[in-house]
Amino acid sequence: MGPSDGDKVEGSSSGAGEDLRECEIEGKMEGSVDQISHLALDIGGSLVKLVYFKGNNNCSDDDKKGERIGFSNGSGTYPILDGRLHFAKFETSKINECIDFIYSRQLHRGGCWHHEAPVSENTIIKATGGGAYKFADLFKEKLGVGLDKEDEMDCLVAGANFLLKAVHHEAFTYMDGQKEFVQIDHNDLYPYLLVNIGSGVSMIKVDGDGKFERVSGTSVGGGTFWGLGRLLTKCKSFDELLELSHRGNNRVIDMLVGEIYGGMEYAKIGLSSTTIASSFGKAISENKELEDYRPEDVARSLLRLISNNIGQISYLTALRFGLKRIFFGGFFIRGHAYTMDTISVAVHFWSKGEAKAMFLRHEGFLGALGAFMSYEKHGLDDLMLRLERFPISETYSGGKIHSPLPGDFNDHESIECRVYAT
Amino acid sequence: MGPSDGDKVEGSSSGAGEDLRECEIEGKMEGSVDQISHLALDIGGSLVKLVYFKGNNNCSDDDKKGERIGFSNGSGTYPILDGRLHFAKFETSKINECIDFIYSRQLHRGGCWHHEAPVSENTIIKATGGGAYKFADLFKEKLGVGLDKEDEMDCLVAGANFLLKAVHHEAFTYMDGQKEFVQIDHNDLYPYLLVNIGSGVSMIKVDGDGKFERVSGTSVGGGTFWGLGRLLTKCKSFDELLELSHRGNNRVIDMLVGEIYGGMEYAKIGLSSTTIASSFGKAISENKELEDYRPEDVARSLLRLISNNIGQISYLTALRFGLKRIFFGGFFIRGHAYTMDTISVAVHFWSKGEAKAMFLRHEGFLGALGAFMSYEKHGLDDLMLRLERFPISETYSGGKIHSPLPGDFNDHESIECRVYAT
């Protein structure tokens, strides 16, 4: 049974919506295709992230039988589905919109409308994040499918490893408005610290495929930015708040070292006059109320507080475990230049230039990608390993970019990935 | 020339006011007493802290000549002044009230009114904190005295070392509503981490008297609590905000692990269902605006965010340098039970029970005490070393207290310290 009493409902993504990023994958499908959803979910505290596979000629008999493309690996001929991976996100508070979206596109049964055929009782959707537990009953009731729960950290790590190994120009540094792609040496990737900034922040020491430990975290994350930001600015969306912060000046509200020291720096301990001594420290002034501050400036101070803090704790955690590489992921970053810049500056400041923050182009979908990867256990063959072994092409031409980035550059980027089945 | 055209003005402390804490010291004064103020200042971004010495029979000729009590150290007889150390604080934004207070009590010239005698051109007041630079001209203009600037970190460390060595029952742990005094072994005090929470936070690795390094810090400190708190709750004072937080429930606004996981804990990584996953994470809800939340709950979430964060960064910093002891000072704490409890829990949580947060009873006056100590260079003899060598008596009877503490217990406590001159 679908939502809205079984009527077909077009997915309403109202603000959250389907992401423009998509990833073309020629994937090999074997086994009982009908019982496997081509969809995986990461249901976090604030956002639901979807990754779904859509065949180029979906719903044709050819596709269903897997006869259009075939390959032989010596032990038989297997079908290959030609298609793309799509990414989408919804607010967790609007989980029903997400369910409507899945239903309208029949993503829970491979994107095919066969009204006459009931959803198999065994149909499952791979899901991770706390919502995989919280909303399991809702998915069963509305879509008739089970959520097969995958561990959140497992998925984040699988997703990050997949991206770092498989996608050329996935990782980059960002500082002073300059983006620089990082060449990942597959033989020298581990260990690294993965910092996933969702509603809260998880810090995971990654030592290999499936080898990792969550070593730290902080509750001051994306949910704090958006939650406090809403209370302070009355913004209607996370993106609006980010956009606002882009135009603000944090010095209106933050107390700088120079303001305590009468314009001087505190040279002895290496604090310049423009270092923030106290975030929101100027707001103690009795002469001004919340209404007297520009929302732009408030948003900027808040973004800077949170980015700085995450950068600092990440660096201290990396140092603790002797990790040289720190990759930042999660939807808080959202390709936002100022956020990345602040995190980079924090890591640079605290490490005295010895460590560099790195970012991932598909930062928001690590968990969902990892959940998608986990289908391999159920029939979708080992995408990751195959991707590892073969070159990846993408529409982006690569190289260094030295121009400032627009706020959400990721949303306008499309990547083609190609899997050669062996 | 004093403020208000030379009229005597009674110090108006309006809200900030003179602290009730006072410390009785029999101090030896030698040298040119008239040119030494019995006053030291720590002028921070938010608060001015004063420490001043008041003789029991101040302004008497006996006192001035130093004949009432005398002692001989073999090279001559020196005067001893019998008196007390007093503590007071003002908001930095009301620096003129502080100056009026000093003027009205003539603290800049030893508490004596001698209208006929002008303030000596050489009179100086020991001062630390950024405001010692920022307000130097103002003090010269209003009181005719120079501010002799002492390094902020030097003073914090000197003040902390003095208290830890000289004052019995100065340091204590606080957890689950239980206060427990810590016996300080003078031979095993160093190294330790001093975390001073003022407007911002400084973290100082202390290796001995005058041996230290500022190794970390964060801009998320007392100024953030008070600044953000004012914007969010419209509280009129820091104390009101603290009091408010005492009655609040952070779970109304913070997103807990259990709320993401549908009431479950995330056992695999050791996160209980009541762990805060995202500070202010529930405020992302579209159904509620700032006005719909109780200020008590907002204040509590904010206090918890900041205390937690400071506890975590402190622990990571202590770990980095192999420091087992972490002492927390600064006016943010203000003997507030919930603040101390949260910092303690954070240190306990992140260290997996291996580290303990310790607090100082005179936490707010470390810098001012350190500045006061620095007079020894100018004639007030080495108070600290003398205090070290002799037993200290105090009105508080000592031992363990297992009852919950009122918010500002420090303010109702009085300590007698006694210095025996040799």
GROMACS .gro file of C-alpha atoms in nm, chain B residues 38 137 253 279 399:
model
    5
  460HIS     CA    1   4.728   4.827   4.757
  559ASP     CA    2   4.490   5.653   2.945
  675ILE     CA    3   1.582   2.193   2.248
  701SER     CA    4   2.294   2.089   2.057
  821GLY     CA    5   3.591   1.789   5.482
   0.00000   0.00000   0.00000
